[in-house]
mmCIF file of C-alpha atoms in Angstrom:
data_model
loop_
_atom_site.group_PDB
_atom_site.id
_atom_site.type_symbol
_atom_site.label_atom_id
_atom_site.label_comp_id
_atom_site.label_asym_id
_atom_site.label_seq_id
_atom_site.Cartn_x
_atom_site.Cartn_y
_atom_site.Cartn_z
ATOM 1 C CA MET A 1 175.237 114.657 91.013
ATOM 2 C CA LEU A 2 172.691 111.795 90.545
ATOM 3 C CA SER A 3 170.365 113.097 93.201
ATOM 4 C CA GLU A 4 170.697 116.605 92.240
ATOM 5 C CA PHE A 5 169.679 115.321 88.408
ATOM 6 C CA GLY A 6 166.672 113.415 89.667
ATOM 7 C CA GLU A 7 165.165 116.129 91.530
ATOM 8 C CA THR A 8 165.797 118.833 88.771
ATOM 9 C CA GLU A 9 163.928 116.131 86.462
ATOM 10 C CA VAL A 10 161.014 115.856 88.590
ATOM 11 C CA LEU A 11 160.750 119.887 88.616
ATOM 12 C CA TRP A 12 161.196 119.978 85.013
ATOM 13 C CA MET A 13 158.430 117.451 84.643
ATOM 14 C CA ASP A 14 156.003 119.120 86.843
ATOM 15 C CA SER A 15 156.644 122.340 85.132
ATOM 16 C CA ILE A 16 155.802 120.576 81.696
ATOM 17 C CA ARG A 17 152.705 119.097 83.209
ATOM 18 C CA THR A 18 151.439 122.495 84.479
ATOM 19 C CA HIS A 19 152.341 123.939 81.187
ATOM 20 C CA CYS A 20 150.227 121.425 79.603
ATOM 21 C CA TYR A 21 147.433 121.786 81.749
ATOM 22 C CA VAL A 22 147.367 125.629 81.117
ATOM 23 C CA ILE A 23 147.644 125.331 77.580
ATOM 24 C CA VAL A 24 144.801 122.421 77.392
ATOM 25 C CA GLY A 25 142.684 125.008 79.459
ATOM 26 C CA LEU A 26 143.239 127.791 77.316
ATOM 27 C CA ILE A 27 142.528 125.923 74.322
ATOM 28 C CA VAL A 28 139.173 124.621 75.750
ATOM 29 C CA ASN A 29 138.228 127.911 77.062
ATOM 30 C CA LEU A 30 138.989 129.396 73.405
ATOM 31 C CA SER A 31 136.885 126.683 71.415
ATOM 32 C CA VAL A 32 134.007 126.480 73.720
ATOM 33 C CA PRO A 33 132.315 129.765 72.774
ATOM 34 C CA PHE A 34 133.035 128.917 68.706
ATOM 35 C CA CYS A 35 131.656 125.453 69.303
ATOM 36 C CA ARG A 36 128.113 127.021 71.084
ATOM 37 C CA GLN A 37 128.033 129.531 68.209
ATOM 38 C CA ALA A 38 128.454 126.849 65.360
ATOM 39 C CA ILE A 39 125.659 124.906 67.577
ATOM 40 C CA THR A 40 123.174 127.609 67.859
ATOM 41 C CA ARG A 41 123.770 128.853 64.352
ATOM 42 C CA HIS A 42 123.511 125.467 62.472
ATOM 43 C CA ASP A 43 121.408 123.802 65.259
ATOM 44 C CA TRP A 44 123.418 120.816 64.913
ATOM 45 C CA THR A 45 122.042 120.044 68.518
ATOM 46 C CA TYR A 46 118.482 119.373 67.249
ATOM 47 C CA TYR A 47 119.471 117.630 63.819
ATOM 48 C CA PHE A 48 121.661 115.358 65.811
ATOM 49 C CA ILE A 49 118.886 114.250 68.627
ATOM 50 C CA LYS A 50 116.449 113.981 65.710
ATOM 51 C CA HIS A 51 118.722 111.676 63.935
ATOM 52 C CA THR A 52 119.744 109.609 66.780
ATOM 53 C CA HIS A 53 116.381 108.904 67.900
ATOM 54 C CA GLN A 54 115.267 107.993 64.566
ATOM 55 C CA GLN A 55 117.288 104.649 64.656
#
């Protein structure tokens, strides 16, 4: 009884971990193009580099 519960718990945790990785991967893949567009549109990288090098 106990060993069965332990095994199912481990499998459950593995499936949750896998789902978390998949969800995080999807979020990153979806957000990266939007971030790139925002950076190129507003040229934040140039402003950020200029701002940090001034100090």
